[in-house]
N, CA, C and O of each residue as an XYZ file, in Angstrom:
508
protein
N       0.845     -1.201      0.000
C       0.000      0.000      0.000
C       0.873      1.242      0.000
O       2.072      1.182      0.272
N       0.190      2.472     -0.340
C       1.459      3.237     -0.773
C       0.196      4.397     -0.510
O      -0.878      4.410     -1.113
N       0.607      5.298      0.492
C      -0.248      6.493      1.181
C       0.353      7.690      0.424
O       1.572      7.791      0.284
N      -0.688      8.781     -0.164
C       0.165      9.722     -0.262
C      -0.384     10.798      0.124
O      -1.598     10.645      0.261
N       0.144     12.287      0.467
C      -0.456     12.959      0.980
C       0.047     14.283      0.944
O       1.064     14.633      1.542
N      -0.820     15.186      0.090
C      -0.834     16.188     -0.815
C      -1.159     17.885      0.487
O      -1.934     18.265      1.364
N      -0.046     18.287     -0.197
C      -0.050     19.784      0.896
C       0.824     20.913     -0.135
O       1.681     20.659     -0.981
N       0.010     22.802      0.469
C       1.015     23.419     -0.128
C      -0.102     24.393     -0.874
O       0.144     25.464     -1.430
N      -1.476     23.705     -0.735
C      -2.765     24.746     -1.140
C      -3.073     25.704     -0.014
O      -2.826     25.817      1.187
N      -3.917     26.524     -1.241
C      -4.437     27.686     -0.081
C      -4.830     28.811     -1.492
O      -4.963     28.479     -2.670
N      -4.928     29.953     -0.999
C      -5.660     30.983     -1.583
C      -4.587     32.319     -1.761
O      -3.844     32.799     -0.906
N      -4.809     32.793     -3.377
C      -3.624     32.845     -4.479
C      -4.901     33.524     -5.300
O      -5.913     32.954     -5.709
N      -4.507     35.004     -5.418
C      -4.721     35.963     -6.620
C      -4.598     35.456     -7.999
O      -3.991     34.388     -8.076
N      -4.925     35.840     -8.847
C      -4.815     35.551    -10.232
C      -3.597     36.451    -10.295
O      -3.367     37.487     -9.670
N      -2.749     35.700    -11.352
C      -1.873     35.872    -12.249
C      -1.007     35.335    -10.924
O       0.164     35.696    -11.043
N      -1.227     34.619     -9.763
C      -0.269     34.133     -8.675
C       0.528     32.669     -8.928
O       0.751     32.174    -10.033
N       0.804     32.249     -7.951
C       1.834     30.968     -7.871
C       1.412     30.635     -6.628
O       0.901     31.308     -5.734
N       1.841     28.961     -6.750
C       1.855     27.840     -5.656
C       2.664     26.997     -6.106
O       2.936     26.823     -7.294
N       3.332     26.111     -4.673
C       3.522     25.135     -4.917
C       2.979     23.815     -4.411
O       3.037     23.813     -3.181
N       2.478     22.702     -4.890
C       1.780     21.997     -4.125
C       3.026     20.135     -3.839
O       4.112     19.962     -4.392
N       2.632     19.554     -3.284
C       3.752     19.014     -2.743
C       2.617     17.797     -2.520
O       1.434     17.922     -2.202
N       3.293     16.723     -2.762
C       2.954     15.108     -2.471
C       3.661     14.645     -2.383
O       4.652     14.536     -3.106
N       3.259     13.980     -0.977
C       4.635     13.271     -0.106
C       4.178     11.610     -0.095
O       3.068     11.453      0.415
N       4.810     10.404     -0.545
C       4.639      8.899     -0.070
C       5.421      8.263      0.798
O       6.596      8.199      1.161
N       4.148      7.721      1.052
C       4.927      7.036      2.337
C       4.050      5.351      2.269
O       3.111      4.943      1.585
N       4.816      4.780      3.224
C       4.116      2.957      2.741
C       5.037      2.335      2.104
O       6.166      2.817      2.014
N       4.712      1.178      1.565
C       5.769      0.204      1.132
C       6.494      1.086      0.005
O       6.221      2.251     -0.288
N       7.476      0.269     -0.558
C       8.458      1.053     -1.498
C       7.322      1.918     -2.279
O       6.133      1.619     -2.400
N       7.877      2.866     -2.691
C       7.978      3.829     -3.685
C       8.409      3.500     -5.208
O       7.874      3.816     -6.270
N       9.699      2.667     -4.894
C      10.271      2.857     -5.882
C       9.565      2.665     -7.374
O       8.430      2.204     -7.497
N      10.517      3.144     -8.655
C       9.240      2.854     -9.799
C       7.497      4.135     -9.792
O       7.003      4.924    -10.598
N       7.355      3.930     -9.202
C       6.406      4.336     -9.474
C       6.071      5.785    -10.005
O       6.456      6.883     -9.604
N       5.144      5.393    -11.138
C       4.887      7.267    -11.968
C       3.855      7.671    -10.776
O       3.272      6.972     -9.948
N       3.857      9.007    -11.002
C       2.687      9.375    -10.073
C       1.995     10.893    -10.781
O       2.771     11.664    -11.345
N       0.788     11.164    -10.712
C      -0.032     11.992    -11.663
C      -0.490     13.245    -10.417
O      -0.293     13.170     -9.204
N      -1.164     14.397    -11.206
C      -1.663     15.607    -10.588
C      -3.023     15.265    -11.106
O      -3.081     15.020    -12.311
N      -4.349     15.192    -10.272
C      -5.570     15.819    -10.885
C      -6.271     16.675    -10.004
O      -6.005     16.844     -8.814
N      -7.406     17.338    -10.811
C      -8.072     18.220    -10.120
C      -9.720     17.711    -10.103
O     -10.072     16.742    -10.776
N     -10.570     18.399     -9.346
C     -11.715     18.450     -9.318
C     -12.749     20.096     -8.817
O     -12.942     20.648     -7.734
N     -13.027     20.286     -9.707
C     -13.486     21.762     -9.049
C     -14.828     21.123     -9.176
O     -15.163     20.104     -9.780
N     -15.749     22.262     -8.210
C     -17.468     22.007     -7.611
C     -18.269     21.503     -8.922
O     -18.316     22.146     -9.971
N     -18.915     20.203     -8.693
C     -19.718     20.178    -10.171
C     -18.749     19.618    -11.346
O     -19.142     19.616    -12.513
N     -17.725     19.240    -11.055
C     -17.228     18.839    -12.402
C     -16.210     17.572    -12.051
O     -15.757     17.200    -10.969
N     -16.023     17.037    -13.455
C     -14.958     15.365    -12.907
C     -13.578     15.837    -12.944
O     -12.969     16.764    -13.480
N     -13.234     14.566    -11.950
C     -11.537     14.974    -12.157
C     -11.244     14.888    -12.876
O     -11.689     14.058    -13.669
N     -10.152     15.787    -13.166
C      -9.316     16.074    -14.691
C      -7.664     15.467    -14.401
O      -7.140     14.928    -13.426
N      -7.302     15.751    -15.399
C      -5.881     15.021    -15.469
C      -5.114     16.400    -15.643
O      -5.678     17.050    -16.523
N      -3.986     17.095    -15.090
C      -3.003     17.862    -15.059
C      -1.566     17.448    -15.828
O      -1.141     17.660    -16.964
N      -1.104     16.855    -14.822
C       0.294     16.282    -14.865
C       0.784     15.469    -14.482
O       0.689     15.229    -13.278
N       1.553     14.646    -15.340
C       2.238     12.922    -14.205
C       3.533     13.310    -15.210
O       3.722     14.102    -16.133
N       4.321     12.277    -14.485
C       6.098     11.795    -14.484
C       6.287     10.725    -14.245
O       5.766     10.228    -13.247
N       7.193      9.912    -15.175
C       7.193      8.476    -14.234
C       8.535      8.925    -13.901
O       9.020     10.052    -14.007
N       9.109      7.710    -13.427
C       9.858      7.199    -11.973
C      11.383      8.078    -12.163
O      11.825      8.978    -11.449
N      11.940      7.496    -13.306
C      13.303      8.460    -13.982
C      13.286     10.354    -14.118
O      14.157     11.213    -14.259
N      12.092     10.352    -14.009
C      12.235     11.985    -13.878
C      12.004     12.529    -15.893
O      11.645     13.672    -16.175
N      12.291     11.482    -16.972
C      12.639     11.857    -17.779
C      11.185     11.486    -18.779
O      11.473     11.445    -19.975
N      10.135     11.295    -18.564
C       9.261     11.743    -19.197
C       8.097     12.008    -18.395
O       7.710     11.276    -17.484
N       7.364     13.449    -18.893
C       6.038     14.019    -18.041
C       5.867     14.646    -18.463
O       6.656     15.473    -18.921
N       3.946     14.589    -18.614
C       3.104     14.460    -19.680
C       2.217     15.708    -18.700
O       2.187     15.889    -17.483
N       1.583     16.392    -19.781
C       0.800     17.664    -19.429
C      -0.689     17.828    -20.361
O      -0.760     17.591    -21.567
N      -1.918     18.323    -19.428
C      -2.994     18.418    -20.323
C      -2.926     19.827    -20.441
O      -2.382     20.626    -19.678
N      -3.724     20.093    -21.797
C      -3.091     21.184    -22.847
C      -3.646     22.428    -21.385
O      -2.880     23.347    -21.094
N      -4.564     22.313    -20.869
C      -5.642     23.485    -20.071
C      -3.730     23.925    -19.520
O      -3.187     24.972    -19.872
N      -3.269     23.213    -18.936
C      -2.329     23.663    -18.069
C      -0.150     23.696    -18.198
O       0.802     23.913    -17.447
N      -0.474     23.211    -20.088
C       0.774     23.017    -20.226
C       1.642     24.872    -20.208
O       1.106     25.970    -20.359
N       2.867     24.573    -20.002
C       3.353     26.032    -20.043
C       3.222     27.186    -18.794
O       3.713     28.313    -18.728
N       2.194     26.299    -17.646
C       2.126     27.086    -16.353
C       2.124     26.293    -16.020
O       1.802     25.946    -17.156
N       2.182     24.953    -15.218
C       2.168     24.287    -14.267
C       4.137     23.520    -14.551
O       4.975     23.577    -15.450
N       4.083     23.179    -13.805
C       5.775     22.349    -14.009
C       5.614     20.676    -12.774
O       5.419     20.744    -11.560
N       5.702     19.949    -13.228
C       5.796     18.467    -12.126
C       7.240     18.323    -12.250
O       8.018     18.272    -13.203
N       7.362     18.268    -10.840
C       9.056     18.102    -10.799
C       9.227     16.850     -9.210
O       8.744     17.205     -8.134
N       9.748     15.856     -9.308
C       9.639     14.860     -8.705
C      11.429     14.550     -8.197
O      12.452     14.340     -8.848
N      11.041     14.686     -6.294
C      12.456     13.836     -6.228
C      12.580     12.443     -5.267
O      12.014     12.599     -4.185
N      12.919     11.725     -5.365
C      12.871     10.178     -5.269
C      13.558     10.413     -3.631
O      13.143     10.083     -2.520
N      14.647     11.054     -4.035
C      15.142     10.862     -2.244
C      14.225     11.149     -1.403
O      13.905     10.335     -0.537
N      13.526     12.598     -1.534
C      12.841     12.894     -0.695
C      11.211     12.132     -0.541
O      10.509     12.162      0.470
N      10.947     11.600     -1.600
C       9.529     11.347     -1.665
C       8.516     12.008     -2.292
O       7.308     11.787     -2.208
N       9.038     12.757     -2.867
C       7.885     14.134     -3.334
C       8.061     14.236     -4.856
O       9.072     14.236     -5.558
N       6.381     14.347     -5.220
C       6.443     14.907     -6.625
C       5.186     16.444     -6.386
O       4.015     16.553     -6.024
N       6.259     17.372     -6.825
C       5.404     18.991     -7.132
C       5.106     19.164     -7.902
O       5.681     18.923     -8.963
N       3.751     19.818     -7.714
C       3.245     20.665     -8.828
C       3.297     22.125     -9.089
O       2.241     22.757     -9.102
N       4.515     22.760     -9.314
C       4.614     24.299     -9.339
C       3.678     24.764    -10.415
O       3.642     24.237    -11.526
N       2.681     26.092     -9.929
C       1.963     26.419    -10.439
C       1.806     27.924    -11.112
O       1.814     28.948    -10.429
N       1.728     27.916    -11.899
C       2.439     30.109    -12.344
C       1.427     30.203    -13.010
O       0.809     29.371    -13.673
N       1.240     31.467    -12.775
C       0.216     32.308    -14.146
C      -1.166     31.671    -13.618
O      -1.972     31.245    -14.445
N      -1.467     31.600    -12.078
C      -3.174     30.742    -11.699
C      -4.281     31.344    -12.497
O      -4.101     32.270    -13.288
N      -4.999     30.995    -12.348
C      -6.532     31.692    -12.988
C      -7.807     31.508    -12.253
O      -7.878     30.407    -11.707
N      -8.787     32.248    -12.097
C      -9.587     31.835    -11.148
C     -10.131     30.421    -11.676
O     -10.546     29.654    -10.807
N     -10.160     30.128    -12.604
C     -10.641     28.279    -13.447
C      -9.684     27.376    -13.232
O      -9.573     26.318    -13.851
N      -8.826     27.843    -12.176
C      -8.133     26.283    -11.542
C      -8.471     25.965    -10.472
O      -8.043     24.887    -10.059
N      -9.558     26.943     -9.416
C     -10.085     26.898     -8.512
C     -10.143     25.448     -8.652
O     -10.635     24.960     -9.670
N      -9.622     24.625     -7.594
C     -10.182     23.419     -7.432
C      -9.509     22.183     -6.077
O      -8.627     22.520     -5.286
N      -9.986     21.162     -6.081
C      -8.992     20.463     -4.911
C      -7.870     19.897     -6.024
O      -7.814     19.979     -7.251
N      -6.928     19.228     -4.919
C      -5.928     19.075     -5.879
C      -5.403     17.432     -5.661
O      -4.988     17.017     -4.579
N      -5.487     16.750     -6.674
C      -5.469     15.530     -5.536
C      -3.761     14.721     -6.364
O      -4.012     14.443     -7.537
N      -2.794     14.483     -6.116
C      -1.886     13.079     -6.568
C      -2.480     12.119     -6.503
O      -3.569     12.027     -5.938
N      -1.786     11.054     -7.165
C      -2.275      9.876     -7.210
C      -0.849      8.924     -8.029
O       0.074      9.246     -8.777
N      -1.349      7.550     -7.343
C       0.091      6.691     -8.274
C      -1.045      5.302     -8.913
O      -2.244      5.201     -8.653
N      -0.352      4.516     -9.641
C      -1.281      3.256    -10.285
C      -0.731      2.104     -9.405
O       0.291      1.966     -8.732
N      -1.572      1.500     -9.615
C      -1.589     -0.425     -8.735
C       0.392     -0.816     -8.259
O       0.937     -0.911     -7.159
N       0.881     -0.932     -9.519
C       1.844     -1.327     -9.626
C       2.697     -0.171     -9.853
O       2.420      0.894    -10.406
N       4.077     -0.678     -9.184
C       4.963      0.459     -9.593
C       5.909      0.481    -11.048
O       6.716      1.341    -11.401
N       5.466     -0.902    -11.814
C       6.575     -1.120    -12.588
C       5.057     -0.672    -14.557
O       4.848     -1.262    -15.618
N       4.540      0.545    -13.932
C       3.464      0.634    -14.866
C       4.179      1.221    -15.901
O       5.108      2.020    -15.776
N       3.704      0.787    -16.928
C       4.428      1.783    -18.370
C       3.596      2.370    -19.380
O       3.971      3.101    -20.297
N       1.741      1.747    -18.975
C       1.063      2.428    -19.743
C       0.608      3.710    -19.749
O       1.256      4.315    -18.895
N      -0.385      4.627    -20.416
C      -0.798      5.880    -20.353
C      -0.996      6.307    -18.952
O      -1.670      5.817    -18.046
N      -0.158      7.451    -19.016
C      -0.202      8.290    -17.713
C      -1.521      9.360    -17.204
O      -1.858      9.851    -16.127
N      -2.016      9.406    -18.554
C      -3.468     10.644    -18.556
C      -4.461      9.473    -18.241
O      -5.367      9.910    -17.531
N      -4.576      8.442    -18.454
C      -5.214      7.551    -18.111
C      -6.192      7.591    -16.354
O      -5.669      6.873    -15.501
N      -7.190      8.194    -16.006
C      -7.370      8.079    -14.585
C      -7.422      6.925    -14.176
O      -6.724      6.552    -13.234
N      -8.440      5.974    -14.945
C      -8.479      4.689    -14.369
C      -7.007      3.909    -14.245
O      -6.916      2.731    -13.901
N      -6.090      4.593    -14.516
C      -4.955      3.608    -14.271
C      -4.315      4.240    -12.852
O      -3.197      3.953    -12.425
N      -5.074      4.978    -12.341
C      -3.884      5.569    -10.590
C      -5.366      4.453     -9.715
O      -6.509      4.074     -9.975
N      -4.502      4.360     -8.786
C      -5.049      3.555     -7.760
C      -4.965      3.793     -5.983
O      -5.728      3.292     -5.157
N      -3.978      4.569     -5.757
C      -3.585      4.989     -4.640
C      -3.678      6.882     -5.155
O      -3.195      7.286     -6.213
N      -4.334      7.714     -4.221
C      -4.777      8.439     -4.344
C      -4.662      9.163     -2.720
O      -4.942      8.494     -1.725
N      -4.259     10.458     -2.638
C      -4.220     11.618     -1.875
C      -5.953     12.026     -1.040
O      -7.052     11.694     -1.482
N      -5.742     12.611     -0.100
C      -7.076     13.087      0.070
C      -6.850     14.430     -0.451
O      -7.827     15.161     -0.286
N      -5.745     15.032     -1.094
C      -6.445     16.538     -1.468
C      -6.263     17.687     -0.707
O      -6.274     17.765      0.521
N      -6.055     18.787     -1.716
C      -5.462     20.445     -0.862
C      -6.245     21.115     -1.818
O      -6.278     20.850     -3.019
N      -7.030     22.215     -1.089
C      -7.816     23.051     -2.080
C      -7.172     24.336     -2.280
O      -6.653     25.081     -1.449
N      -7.345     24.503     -3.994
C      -6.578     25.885     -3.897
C      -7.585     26.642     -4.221
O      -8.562     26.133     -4.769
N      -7.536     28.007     -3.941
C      -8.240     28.625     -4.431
C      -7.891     30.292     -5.004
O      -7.382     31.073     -4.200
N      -8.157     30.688     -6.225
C      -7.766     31.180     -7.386
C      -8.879     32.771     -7.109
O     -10.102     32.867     -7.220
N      -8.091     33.581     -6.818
C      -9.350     34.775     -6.428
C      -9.205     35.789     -7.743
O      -8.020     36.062     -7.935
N     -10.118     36.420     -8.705
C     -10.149     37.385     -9.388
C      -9.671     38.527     -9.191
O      -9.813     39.410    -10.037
């Protein structure tokens, strides 16, 4: 089992920055990609950003490519989501998540493929 647990939200002007932070903990880590999604009031989670395990490929949905950055370090446990240029339409919770297995190689935008999942940091995006 593999716990993770997402911090680093809070409330952020437009045209602001955050950084949001997911920390694992539980059996190894190792291997494993791990993804950003969101959910704002009324709507499904969306897919942001994931990285797998090497650091050397991570994948972005278009809403957020070019302002958000996932940057992941293995020693510490943590994969971030630095966030620039907010908008009040990112208003939302923010949840990580990793898939079943750590040795996964299929689609990362994929939701049904994360399985271990964050409870979530809400940010919120003021006009």
């Amino acid at each position: 089992q593999v716990q993770l647990a997402e911090s680093g939200g809070g409330l952020v002007q437009a045209g602001g920055s955050l950084r949001l932070s997911c920390l694992a903990s539980g059996r190894t880590f190792y291997g494993y990609p791990t993804g950003w999604f969101r959910q704002a009031p009324g709507k499904d989670r969306e897919f942001l950003a994931a990285i797998r395990w090497s650091g050397d490929t991570a994948v972005y949905a278009n809403s957020v490519k070019g302002r958000f950055t996932i940057i992941r370090d293995n020693g510490r446990r943590t994969v971030e989501l630095q966030m620039d240029g907010l908008k009040p339409e990112d208003t939302a919770v923010y949840y990580c998540a990793a898939p079943r297995d750590g040795d996964y190689t299929g689609s990362l935008v994929d939701i049904d493929a994360y399985t271990y999942w964050g409870h979530g940091t809400q940010v919120t995006v003021s006009s």
